[in-house]
């Protein structure tokens, strides 16, 4: 029986080889990514056309109607916000915990945040109807002494999302400065110029490293509460209303944990695509990373399952009439099939599969599972928004169900195009894996031979 | 003047660092550069300044909270409607807390970024990449000594297991001035390219061709005032890569995995890339430096040396200067033939050792002259002396 060492170890190759692997895709293009970029560009163009139509003809272009006044835009907003939470979880939380294996996945997560958060932030604006007046939400001084309504959940969203966006962009940038500075002399052409400008003369001196470590620690400490506040505030958009299915005390943690769950799924999707497109990354992203992140995903899934059923069990136990109507409408009404797909795709299937190490360590099944989970998470957001509004109208004659209109579909598809296209373009220009963190892990690893088994441990830094 | 030594790992770098501190180097003159944060604690004394980032961020975070609170209060007290609530704010305090909190957080994030760039400003000197950044880019640790300590640092750093020790002789102001003319290239202003002594217990780097023991016995001359452009180590590494990739591509053509046309296209591109690394001597004092001119040929004038010299001469020199040294080479013909190409075998002219000593040939082979390119990047010191011996043989010594 072979004693395979399952503990985390740094990449097997040397530090110069890590450099070659990480910077191999920079400045190169291939037909795969060209096709992806073209499709994404077309999607964004379609969204722009649809949005101009909506601006010109009004919000009636969407499928929204009274009483279903929140629809596809808000659903997708919550979905993208959820995916965007990956950045904070993986880079900040794991950095603070001192998890050595984080190094291969931090930047992937941060870049997902970088592109999905603007996609999320655009939806409240699109949903405004009169988008051209969005600046009314900013507390700008004016001669009528009119200030925004600070009691409005919409205002809280503006504050929370803008803080998170600023924080995650700066976090990503400052932790990327060392990579750009280190790689700059070996790059060519306009990428060298770009790196030179963006790295601000980074030299890699010991004092600079102290500062970047300190800044990363500070960002992590600051961003974690911010990210909790972001999704809690998004959940208050619902929880502060008197609508069955919305008015729930558990929505804050429920949304937050759900967001981390879907964000981690998005990281797995991205990792799968990266490994498929750039096989050289297999040197540095190993099965052990998949195993470790898979365990985190499993724990999040269990917490998410607990909170999800926690929302319903008290209502069922008390037989609260409105909420019971809502539950039956969900489980046995017109959306029954989607509802049970949600339960299977979100809880039964992933929690069962992730319990097995062999599954967590295999790349393709994890990729498929991550996509299933994110579809199920999207459906979960549909169930949060739509059914409560459809049944709680008190108007028996108003039975028109909500459907997505072509405009909404085009705009939502456009944000998918933006996120995927942005990620593709980013991979071509910037290092998607953090070279210096991988090199640090490698340099700090000490291997000792304990009774024939090689065990790796890591020297603590400053 | 600056001296830059390149090390493979932290322990060697720190040992060298402590060694030069013991010999009297000023800690303020020493900088450690690395591609990753150094984990050894504590780092020996070096150029440093206390870090105040955390305290500033704490202070500004509080200021952000207070600022957000003041702004929210201002917007509400200012509003005329508050008169109707008896002067009480319109929005309850717990709800004020949300925008106020985000305000403090965004302040802290922005201040962290500003402090990061402000505090590291002292350690960044120039925006364009210099060749002294190459060790870090290649994944090694660099010990950079500047200021007064640099004058002796080169001697101190010899024999500290360094992969290479390099001196940068031009002051920063002149370097910056020259950079403006050729900002796209990598410039290396250096005195010597020296592979360093390979100690017995250190394995030879695989990517780097080390001189053999016999070759190392002949030390290269180190005159002042030679300035190189490019990086010899990077060139050799790139050349090795190129040969390996070329062989792989040829293999693919053989196995019919790729078309010959595509392979040729790729090879052309790779050759162009390789040319970027090709080092040349950029600048040197006019004339032959006296310390080279007066140098005695350390390689004895014997059969072995003459044989090696003849082979090297045939490979590198005979194309222009001709096999017999009468300037009849085929390539030389394109530049004007025997009338222009120096007749190295002419005993009457070049055989006069008082006018053309061995050092004269050594210098011109290494740095080049007129139309002749420099061979300093591809020949070791002993090989150059072998060629000089062969030239003497042609002159019938």
PDB file of N, CA and C in Angstrom, chain A residues 15-16 139 145 147 150 156 163 166-167 170 173 182 184-186 188 192 196 200-201 203-209 211-214 218-219 222 225-226 229 233 236 436 440 443-444 459-460 462, chain B residues 31-37 39 41 43 46-51 53-54 71-72 75 78 95 98 101-102 105-106 108-109 113 116-117 119-120 123-124 126-129 133-134 136-138 186 276:
ATOM      1  N   UNK A  15      11.790  27.764  -8.838  1.00  0.00           N
ATOM      2  CA  UNK A  15      11.184  29.091  -8.928  1.00  0.00           C
ATOM      3  C   UNK A  15      11.250  29.663 -10.354  1.00  0.00           C
ATOM      4  N   UNK A  16      12.387  29.573 -11.068  1.00  0.00           N
ATOM      5  CA  UNK A  16      12.368  30.032 -12.475  1.00  0.00           C
ATOM      6  C   UNK A  16      11.346  29.277 -13.323  1.00  0.00           C
ATOM      7  N   UNK A 139     -24.523  61.758  -2.849  1.00  0.00           N
ATOM      8  CA  UNK A 139     -24.793  62.921  -1.992  1.00  0.00           C
ATOM      9  C   UNK A 139     -24.049  64.154  -2.478  1.00  0.00           C
ATOM     10  N   UNK A 145     -30.782  71.948  -1.394  1.00  0.00           N
ATOM     11  CA  UNK A 145     -30.524  71.262  -0.128  1.00  0.00           C
ATOM     12  C   UNK A 145     -31.205  69.900  -0.093  1.00  0.00           C
ATOM     13  N   UNK A 147     -30.876  65.967  -0.205  1.00  0.00           N
ATOM     14  CA  UNK A 147     -29.901  64.908  -0.026  1.00  0.00           C
ATOM     15  C   UNK A 147     -30.579  63.570  -0.254  1.00  0.00           C
ATOM     16  N   UNK A 150     -31.280  58.480   3.218  1.00  0.00           N
ATOM     17  CA  UNK A 150     -30.383  57.503   3.816  1.00  0.00           C
ATOM     18  C   UNK A 150     -31.133  56.346   4.464  1.00  0.00           C
ATOM     19  N   UNK A 156     -28.107  52.229   0.556  1.00  0.00           N
ATOM     20  CA  UNK A 156     -27.120  51.382   1.239  1.00  0.00           C
ATOM     21  C   UNK A 156     -26.371  50.537   0.213  1.00  0.00           C
ATOM     22  N   UNK A 163     -17.959  50.663  -2.057  1.00  0.00           N
ATOM     23  CA  UNK A 163     -16.830  50.408  -1.158  1.00  0.00           C
ATOM     24  C   UNK A 163     -16.155  49.086  -1.497  1.00  0.00           C
ATOM     25  N   UNK A 166     -14.188  49.387  -4.835  1.00  0.00           N
ATOM     26  CA  UNK A 166     -12.926  50.103  -4.646  1.00  0.00           C
ATOM     27  C   UNK A 166     -11.917  49.220  -3.924  1.00  0.00           C
ATOM     28  N   UNK A 167     -12.385  48.605  -2.840  1.00  0.00           N
ATOM     29  CA  UNK A 167     -11.489  47.782  -2.037  1.00  0.00           C
ATOM     30  C   UNK A 167     -10.928  46.624  -2.818  1.00  0.00           C
ATOM     31  N   UNK A 170      -8.370  47.756  -5.536  1.00  0.00           N
ATOM     32  CA  UNK A 170      -7.075  48.178  -4.984  1.00  0.00           C
ATOM     33  C   UNK A 170      -6.316  46.994  -4.406  1.00  0.00           C
ATOM     34  N   UNK A 173      -4.838  45.169  -7.245  1.00  0.00           N
ATOM     35  CA  UNK A 173      -3.763  45.919  -7.891  1.00  0.00           C
ATOM     36  C   UNK A 173      -2.494  45.909  -7.045  1.00  0.00           C
ATOM     37  N   UNK A 182       8.498  42.524 -11.043  1.00  0.00           N
ATOM     38  CA  UNK A 182       9.483  41.460 -11.204  1.00  0.00           C
ATOM     39  C   UNK A 182       9.571  41.048 -12.670  1.00  0.00           C
ATOM     40  N   UNK A 184       8.708  42.701 -15.359  1.00  0.00           N
ATOM     41  CA  UNK A 184       8.899  43.798 -16.312  1.00  0.00           C
ATOM     42  C   UNK A 184      10.157  43.671 -17.162  1.00  0.00           C
ATOM     43  N   UNK A 185      11.349  43.385 -16.601  1.00  0.00           N
ATOM     44  CA  UNK A 185      12.516  43.331 -17.484  1.00  0.00           C
ATOM     45  C   UNK A 185      12.458  42.193 -18.500  1.00  0.00           C
ATOM     46  N   UNK A 186      11.641  41.188 -18.259  1.00  0.00           N
ATOM     47  CA  UNK A 186      11.640  40.043 -19.175  1.00  0.00           C
ATOM     48  C   UNK A 186      10.489  40.071 -20.157  1.00  0.00           C
ATOM     49  N   UNK A 188       8.087  41.877 -23.272  1.00  0.00           N
ATOM     50  CA  UNK A 188       8.454  42.509 -24.543  1.00  0.00           C
ATOM     51  C   UNK A 188       7.336  43.413 -25.039  1.00  0.00           C
ATOM     52  N   UNK A 192       5.542  45.280 -21.902  1.00  0.00           N
ATOM     53  CA  UNK A 192       6.625  45.769 -21.041  1.00  0.00           C
ATOM     54  C   UNK A 192       6.349  47.204 -20.613  1.00  0.00           C
ATOM     55  N   UNK A 196       5.697  48.435 -16.874  1.00  0.00           N
ATOM     56  CA  UNK A 196       6.570  49.466 -16.325  1.00  0.00           C
ATOM     57  C   UNK A 196       5.749  50.583 -15.703  1.00  0.00           C
ATOM     58  N   UNK A 200       5.167  51.000 -11.078  1.00  0.00           N
ATOM     59  CA  UNK A 200       5.702  52.155 -10.343  1.00  0.00           C
ATOM     60  C   UNK A 200       7.120  51.901  -9.854  1.00  0.00           C
ATOM     61  N   UNK A 201       7.936  51.285 -10.662  1.00  0.00           N
ATOM     62  CA  UNK A 201       9.335  51.114 -10.285  1.00  0.00           C
ATOM     63  C   UNK A 201       9.553  50.145  -9.150  1.00  0.00           C
ATOM     64  N   UNK A 203      11.064  47.328  -7.111  1.00  0.00           N
ATOM     65  CA  UNK A 203      12.394  46.743  -7.214  1.00  0.00           C
ATOM     66  C   UNK A 203      12.517  45.426  -6.473  1.00  0.00           C
ATOM     67  N   UNK A 204      11.558  45.136  -5.595  1.00  0.00           N
ATOM     68  CA  UNK A 204      11.656  43.906  -4.818  1.00  0.00           C
ATOM     69  C   UNK A 204      12.610  43.987  -3.655  1.00  0.00           C
ATOM     70  N   UNK A 205      12.862  45.172  -3.112  1.00  0.00           N
ATOM     71  CA  UNK A 205      13.737  45.250  -1.946  1.00  0.00           C
ATOM     72  C   UNK A 205      12.999  44.723  -0.723  1.00  0.00           C
ATOM     73  N   UNK A 206      13.783  44.337   0.279  1.00  0.00           N
ATOM     74  CA  UNK A 206      13.186  43.755   1.481  1.00  0.00           C
ATOM     75  C   UNK A 206      12.203  44.723   2.116  1.00  0.00           C
ATOM     76  N   UNK A 207      12.505  46.016   2.055  1.00  0.00           N
ATOM     77  CA  UNK A 207      11.610  46.999   2.662  1.00  0.00           C
ATOM     78  C   UNK A 207      10.301  47.091   1.900  1.00  0.00           C
ATOM     79  N   UNK A 208      10.381  46.998   0.577  1.00  0.00           N
ATOM     80  CA  UNK A 208       9.142  47.012  -0.213  1.00  0.00           C
ATOM     81  C   UNK A 208       8.288  45.791   0.120  1.00  0.00           C
ATOM     82  N   UNK A 209       8.942  44.652   0.305  1.00  0.00           N
ATOM     83  CA  UNK A 209       8.182  43.436   0.625  1.00  0.00           C
ATOM     84  C   UNK A 209       7.473  43.575   1.956  1.00  0.00           C
ATOM     85  N   UNK A 211       6.320  46.256   3.198  1.00  0.00           N
ATOM     86  CA  UNK A 211       5.149  47.118   2.983  1.00  0.00           C
ATOM     87  C   UNK A 211       4.036  46.379   2.269  1.00  0.00           C
ATOM     88  N   UNK A 212       4.393  45.562   1.292  1.00  0.00           N
ATOM     89  CA  UNK A 212       3.318  44.895   0.550  1.00  0.00           C
ATOM     90  C   UNK A 212       2.646  43.851   1.437  1.00  0.00           C
ATOM     91  N   UNK A 213       3.428  43.205   2.304  1.00  0.00           N
ATOM     92  CA  UNK A 213       2.808  42.238   3.216  1.00  0.00           C
ATOM     93  C   UNK A 213       1.887  42.951   4.203  1.00  0.00           C
ATOM     94  N   UNK A 214       2.356  44.102   4.683  1.00  0.00           N
ATOM     95  CA  UNK A 214       1.545  44.865   5.629  1.00  0.00           C
ATOM     96  C   UNK A 214       0.252  45.339   4.951  1.00  0.00           C
ATOM     97  N   UNK A 218      -3.567  44.485   5.924  1.00  0.00           N
ATOM     98  CA  UNK A 218      -4.552  45.528   6.226  1.00  0.00           C
ATOM     99  C   UNK A 218      -5.780  45.389   5.335  1.00  0.00           C
ATOM    100  N   UNK A 219      -5.546  45.180   4.037  1.00  0.00           N
ATOM    101  CA  UNK A 219      -6.680  45.011   3.119  1.00  0.00           C
ATOM    102  C   UNK A 219      -7.549  43.844   3.566  1.00  0.00           C
ATOM    103  N   UNK A 222      -9.618  44.783   6.482  1.00  0.00           N
ATOM    104  CA  UNK A 222     -10.664  45.765   6.180  1.00  0.00           C
ATOM    105  C   UNK A 222     -11.738  45.151   5.298  1.00  0.00           C
ATOM    106  N   UNK A 225     -14.945  42.544   6.868  1.00  0.00           N
ATOM    107  CA  UNK A 225     -16.204  43.138   7.327  1.00  0.00           C
ATOM    108  C   UNK A 225     -16.977  43.800   6.202  1.00  0.00           C
ATOM    109  N   UNK A 226     -16.259  44.406   5.250  1.00  0.00           N
ATOM    110  CA  UNK A 226     -16.965  45.068   4.147  1.00  0.00           C
ATOM    111  C   UNK A 226     -17.770  44.045   3.359  1.00  0.00           C
ATOM    112  N   UNK A 229     -20.784  43.053   5.112  1.00  0.00           N
ATOM    113  CA  UNK A 229     -21.796  44.112   5.067  1.00  0.00           C
ATOM    114  C   UNK A 229     -22.445  44.179   3.697  1.00  0.00           C
ATOM    115  N   UNK A 233     -26.391  43.756   3.375  1.00  0.00           N
ATOM    116  CA  UNK A 233     -27.200  44.900   2.940  1.00  0.00           C
ATOM    117  C   UNK A 233     -28.048  44.525   1.735  1.00  0.00           C
ATOM    118  N   UNK A 236     -30.945  42.823   2.969  1.00  0.00           N
ATOM    119  CA  UNK A 236     -31.938  43.723   3.574  1.00  0.00           C
ATOM    120  C   UNK A 236     -32.842  44.350   2.524  1.00  0.00           C
ATOM    121  N   UNK A 436       4.590  35.763  -7.183  1.00  0.00           N
ATOM    122  CA  UNK A 436       5.406  35.941  -5.965  1.00  0.00           C
ATOM    123  C   UNK A 436       4.886  35.099  -4.822  1.00  0.00           C
ATOM    124  N   UNK A 440       7.033  32.328  -3.013  1.00  0.00           N
ATOM    125  CA  UNK A 440       7.227  32.414  -1.566  1.00  0.00           C
ATOM    126  C   UNK A 440       6.943  31.066  -0.911  1.00  0.00           C
ATOM    127  N   UNK A 443       9.780  28.858  -1.620  1.00  0.00           N
ATOM    128  CA  UNK A 443      11.013  29.190  -0.897  1.00  0.00           C
ATOM    129  C   UNK A 443      10.904  28.873   0.585  1.00  0.00           C
ATOM    130  N   UNK A 444       9.689  28.932   1.122  1.00  0.00           N
ATOM    131  CA  UNK A 444       9.530  28.708   2.563  1.00  0.00           C
ATOM    132  C   UNK A 444       9.373  27.248   2.917  1.00  0.00           C
ATOM    133  N   UNK A 459       8.366  27.462   6.862  1.00  0.00           N
ATOM    134  CA  UNK A 459       8.924  28.413   7.820  1.00  0.00           C
ATOM    135  C   UNK A 459       7.988  29.606   7.907  1.00  0.00           C
ATOM    136  N   UNK A 460       7.789  30.108   9.122  1.00  0.00           N
ATOM    137  CA  UNK A 460       6.907  31.261   9.239  1.00  0.00           C
ATOM    138  C   UNK A 460       7.659  32.495   8.798  1.00  0.00           C
ATOM    139  N   UNK A 462       7.776  36.884   8.490  1.00  0.00           N
ATOM    140  CA  UNK A 462       7.850  37.898   9.538  1.00  0.00           C
ATOM    141  C   UNK A 462       6.491  38.139  10.142  1.00  0.00           C
TER     142      UNK A 462
ATOM    143  N   UNK B  31      21.153  46.842   0.062  1.00  0.00           N
ATOM    144  CA  UNK B  31      19.761  46.542  -0.267  1.00  0.00           C
ATOM    145  C   UNK B  31      19.648  45.076  -0.640  1.00  0.00           C
ATOM    146  N   UNK B  32      18.604  44.428  -0.154  1.00  0.00           N
ATOM    147  CA  UNK B  32      18.346  43.041  -0.545  1.00  0.00           C
ATOM    148  C   UNK B  32      17.165  43.054  -1.497  1.00  0.00           C
ATOM    149  N   UNK B  33      17.315  42.412  -2.638  1.00  0.00           N
ATOM    150  CA  UNK B  33      16.185  42.348  -3.580  1.00  0.00           C
ATOM    151  C   UNK B  33      15.852  40.906  -3.839  1.00  0.00           C
ATOM    152  N   UNK B  34      14.571  40.615  -3.875  1.00  0.00           N
ATOM    153  CA  UNK B  34      14.176  39.211  -4.046  1.00  0.00           C
ATOM    154  C   UNK B  34      12.859  39.140  -4.792  1.00  0.00           C
ATOM    155  N   UNK B  35      12.579  38.013  -5.433  1.00  0.00           N
ATOM    156  CA  UNK B  35      11.291  37.872  -6.130  1.00  0.00           C
ATOM    157  C   UNK B  35      10.159  37.454  -5.207  1.00  0.00           C
ATOM    158  N   UNK B  36      10.422  37.263  -3.930  1.00  0.00           N
ATOM    159  CA  UNK B  36       9.364  36.874  -2.990  1.00  0.00           C
ATOM    160  C   UNK B  36       9.748  37.426  -1.625  1.00  0.00           C
ATOM    161  N   UNK B  37       8.790  37.563  -0.705  1.00  0.00           N
ATOM    162  CA  UNK B  37       9.125  38.092   0.616  1.00  0.00           C
ATOM    163  C   UNK B  37      10.088  37.154   1.335  1.00  0.00           C
ATOM    164  N   UNK B  39      11.694  35.113   4.214  1.00  0.00           N
ATOM    165  CA  UNK B  39      11.027  34.542   5.375  1.00  0.00           C
ATOM    166  C   UNK B  39      11.937  34.473   6.583  1.00  0.00           C
ATOM    167  N   UNK B  41      13.993  35.428   9.700  1.00  0.00           N
ATOM    168  CA  UNK B  41      13.799  36.536  10.609  1.00  0.00           C
ATOM    169  C   UNK B  41      14.819  36.459  11.715  1.00  0.00           C
ATOM    170  N   UNK B  43      16.026  39.850   9.320  1.00  0.00           N
ATOM    171  CA  UNK B  43      16.920  40.134   8.194  1.00  0.00           C
ATOM    172  C   UNK B  43      18.073  40.969   8.752  1.00  0.00           C
ATOM    173  N   UNK B  46      19.958  46.488   7.122  1.00  0.00           N
ATOM    174  CA  UNK B  46      20.044  46.951   5.738  1.00  0.00           C
ATOM    175  C   UNK B  46      19.349  48.293   5.665  1.00  0.00           C
ATOM    176  N   UNK B  47      19.287  48.823   4.444  1.00  0.00           N
ATOM    177  CA  UNK B  47      18.688  50.142   4.243  1.00  0.00           C
ATOM    178  C   UNK B  47      17.213  50.086   4.599  1.00  0.00           C
ATOM    179  N   UNK B  48      16.823  50.753   5.677  1.00  0.00           N
ATOM    180  CA  UNK B  48      15.429  50.619   6.095  1.00  0.00           C
ATOM    181  C   UNK B  48      14.990  51.854   6.862  1.00  0.00           C
ATOM    182  N   UNK B  49      13.707  51.907   7.054  1.00  0.00           N
ATOM    183  CA  UNK B  49      13.079  53.046   7.698  1.00  0.00           C
ATOM    184  C   UNK B  49      11.880  52.489   8.447  1.00  0.00           C
ATOM    185  N   UNK B  50      11.543  53.036   9.623  1.00  0.00           N
ATOM    186  CA  UNK B  50      10.402  52.462  10.357  1.00  0.00           C
ATOM    187  C   UNK B  50       9.107  52.544   9.542  1.00  0.00           C
ATOM    188  N   UNK B  51       8.265  51.541   9.719  1.00  0.00           N
ATOM    189  CA  UNK B  51       7.010  51.483   8.946  1.00  0.00           C
ATOM    190  C   UNK B  51       5.885  52.087   9.780  1.00  0.00           C
ATOM    191  N   UNK B  53       2.734  52.668   8.376  1.00  0.00           N
ATOM    192  CA  UNK B  53       1.488  52.515   7.629  1.00  0.00           C
ATOM    193  C   UNK B  53       0.299  52.188   8.525  1.00  0.00           C
ATOM    194  N   UNK B  54       0.498  51.232   9.434  1.00  0.00           N
ATOM    195  CA  UNK B  54      -0.646  50.735  10.199  1.00  0.00           C
ATOM    196  C   UNK B  54      -1.267  51.836  11.062  1.00  0.00           C
ATOM    197  N   UNK B  71     -20.946  64.255   8.062  1.00  0.00           N
ATOM    198  CA  UNK B  71     -21.647  64.585   6.816  1.00  0.00           C
ATOM    199  C   UNK B  71     -23.126  64.245   6.925  1.00  0.00           C
ATOM    200  N   UNK B  72     -23.411  63.047   7.455  1.00  0.00           N
ATOM    201  CA  UNK B  72     -24.816  62.652   7.569  1.00  0.00           C
ATOM    202  C   UNK B  72     -25.569  63.620   8.480  1.00  0.00           C
ATOM    203  N   UNK B  75     -26.179  66.860   6.586  1.00  0.00           N
ATOM    204  CA  UNK B  75     -27.266  66.830   5.598  1.00  0.00           C
ATOM    205  C   UNK B  75     -28.621  66.898   6.275  1.00  0.00           C
ATOM    206  N   UNK B  78     -29.213  70.463   8.219  1.00  0.00           N
ATOM    207  CA  UNK B  78     -29.346  71.524   7.222  1.00  0.00           C
ATOM    208  C   UNK B  78     -30.763  71.559   6.671  1.00  0.00           C
ATOM    209  N   UNK B  95     -29.436  53.569  11.669  1.00  0.00           N
ATOM    210  CA  UNK B  95     -29.422  53.554  10.204  1.00  0.00           C
ATOM    211  C   UNK B  95     -28.298  54.437   9.686  1.00  0.00           C
ATOM    212  N   UNK B  98     -24.861  52.693   8.911  1.00  0.00           N
ATOM    213  CA  UNK B  98     -24.490  51.942   7.708  1.00  0.00           C
ATOM    214  C   UNK B  98     -23.640  52.781   6.755  1.00  0.00           C
ATOM    215  N   UNK B 101     -20.263  53.626   8.446  1.00  0.00           N
ATOM    216  CA  UNK B 101     -19.343  52.499   8.494  1.00  0.00           C
ATOM    217  C   UNK B 101     -18.630  52.328   7.154  1.00  0.00           C
ATOM    218  N   UNK B 102     -19.431  52.366   6.076  1.00  0.00           N
ATOM    219  CA  UNK B 102     -18.814  52.200   4.748  1.00  0.00           C
ATOM    220  C   UNK B 102     -17.849  53.341   4.471  1.00  0.00           C
ATOM    221  N   UNK B 105     -14.602  52.603   6.136  1.00  0.00           N
ATOM    222  CA  UNK B 105     -13.911  51.493   5.477  1.00  0.00           C
ATOM    223  C   UNK B 105     -13.255  51.944   4.186  1.00  0.00           C
ATOM    224  N   UNK B 106     -13.998  52.724   3.386  1.00  0.00           N
ATOM    225  CA  UNK B 106     -13.434  53.124   2.083  1.00  0.00           C
ATOM    226  C   UNK B 106     -12.258  54.064   2.318  1.00  0.00           C
ATOM    227  N   UNK B 108     -10.186  53.860   4.875  1.00  0.00           N
ATOM    228  CA  UNK B 108      -9.061  53.010   5.272  1.00  0.00           C
ATOM    229  C   UNK B 108      -8.440  52.326   4.060  1.00  0.00           C
ATOM    230  N   UNK B 109      -9.280  51.863   3.134  1.00  0.00           N
ATOM    231  CA  UNK B 109      -8.752  51.165   1.949  1.00  0.00           C
ATOM    232  C   UNK B 109      -7.919  52.109   1.103  1.00  0.00           C
ATOM    233  N   UNK B 113      -3.666  52.155   0.352  1.00  0.00           N
ATOM    234  CA  UNK B 113      -3.020  52.198  -0.959  1.00  0.00           C
ATOM    235  C   UNK B 113      -2.053  53.367  -1.050  1.00  0.00           C
ATOM    236  N   UNK B 116       1.018  52.770   1.013  1.00  0.00           N
ATOM    237  CA  UNK B 116       1.889  51.764   0.391  1.00  0.00           C
ATOM    238  C   UNK B 116       2.818  52.425  -0.625  1.00  0.00           C
ATOM    239  N   UNK B 117       2.239  53.239  -1.494  1.00  0.00           N
ATOM    240  CA  UNK B 117       3.071  53.844  -2.535  1.00  0.00           C
ATOM    241  C   UNK B 117       3.981  54.924  -1.960  1.00  0.00           C
ATOM    242  N   UNK B 119       5.249  55.042   1.142  1.00  0.00           N
ATOM    243  CA  UNK B 119       6.319  54.459   1.954  1.00  0.00           C
ATOM    244  C   UNK B 119       7.356  53.724   1.112  1.00  0.00           C
ATOM    245  N   UNK B 120       6.941  53.108   0.028  1.00  0.00           N
ATOM    246  CA  UNK B 120       7.928  52.385  -0.789  1.00  0.00           C
ATOM    247  C   UNK B 120       8.641  53.325  -1.752  1.00  0.00           C
ATOM    248  N   UNK B 123      12.416  53.439  -1.796  1.00  0.00           N
ATOM    249  CA  UNK B 123      13.198  52.293  -2.269  1.00  0.00           C
ATOM    250  C   UNK B 123      13.096  52.118  -3.776  1.00  0.00           C
ATOM    251  N   UNK B 124      12.362  53.027  -4.427  1.00  0.00           N
ATOM    252  CA  UNK B 124      12.264  52.933  -5.879  1.00  0.00           C
ATOM    253  C   UNK B 124      13.009  54.118  -6.465  1.00  0.00           C
ATOM    254  N   UNK B 126      14.034  54.471 -10.163  1.00  0.00           N
ATOM    255  CA  UNK B 126      13.764  54.800 -11.559  1.00  0.00           C
ATOM    256  C   UNK B 126      12.568  53.993 -12.023  1.00  0.00           C
ATOM    257  N   UNK B 127      11.807  54.546 -12.909  1.00  0.00           N
ATOM    258  CA  UNK B 127      10.679  53.768 -13.414  1.00  0.00           C
ATOM    259  C   UNK B 127      11.107  52.739 -14.461  1.00  0.00           C
ATOM    260  N   UNK B 128      11.977  53.069 -15.432  1.00  0.00           N
ATOM    261  CA  UNK B 128      12.317  52.034 -16.428  1.00  0.00           C
ATOM    262  C   UNK B 128      13.112  50.891 -15.804  1.00  0.00           C
ATOM    263  N   UNK B 129      12.997  49.724 -16.437  1.00  0.00           N
ATOM    264  CA  UNK B 129      13.711  48.547 -15.929  1.00  0.00           C
ATOM    265  C   UNK B 129      15.176  48.653 -16.293  1.00  0.00           C
ATOM    266  N   UNK B 133      17.855  44.768 -12.464  1.00  0.00           N
ATOM    267  CA  UNK B 133      16.637  44.086 -12.026  1.00  0.00           C
ATOM    268  C   UNK B 133      16.583  42.650 -12.527  1.00  0.00           C
ATOM    269  N   UNK B 134      17.514  42.272 -13.398  1.00  0.00           N
ATOM    270  CA  UNK B 134      17.426  40.942 -14.009  1.00  0.00           C
ATOM    271  C   UNK B 134      17.559  39.782 -13.018  1.00  0.00           C
ATOM    272  N   UNK B 136      16.491  39.476 -10.003  1.00  0.00           N
ATOM    273  CA  UNK B 136      15.193  39.261  -9.366  1.00  0.00           C
ATOM    274  C   UNK B 136      14.207  38.683 -10.378  1.00  0.00           C
ATOM    275  N   UNK B 137      14.253  39.213 -11.610  1.00  0.00           N
ATOM    276  CA  UNK B 137      13.331  38.695 -12.629  1.00  0.00           C
ATOM    277  C   UNK B 137      13.626  37.232 -12.941  1.00  0.00           C
ATOM    278  N   UNK B 138      14.891  36.837 -12.779  1.00  0.00           N
ATOM    279  CA  UNK B 138      15.226  35.448 -13.074  1.00  0.00           C
ATOM    280  C   UNK B 138      14.999  34.522 -11.892  1.00  0.00           C
ATOM    281  N   UNK B 186      17.158  47.087 -22.599  1.00  0.00           N
ATOM    282  CA  UNK B 186      17.751  46.899 -21.283  1.00  0.00           C
ATOM    283  C   UNK B 186      19.198  47.342 -21.350  1.00  0.00           C
ATOM    284  N   UNK B 276      17.408  39.908 -29.538  1.00  0.00           N
ATOM    285  CA  UNK B 276      17.230  40.964 -28.548  1.00  0.00           C
ATOM    286  C   UNK B 276      18.155  40.781 -27.364  1.00  0.00           C
TER     287      UNK B 276
END
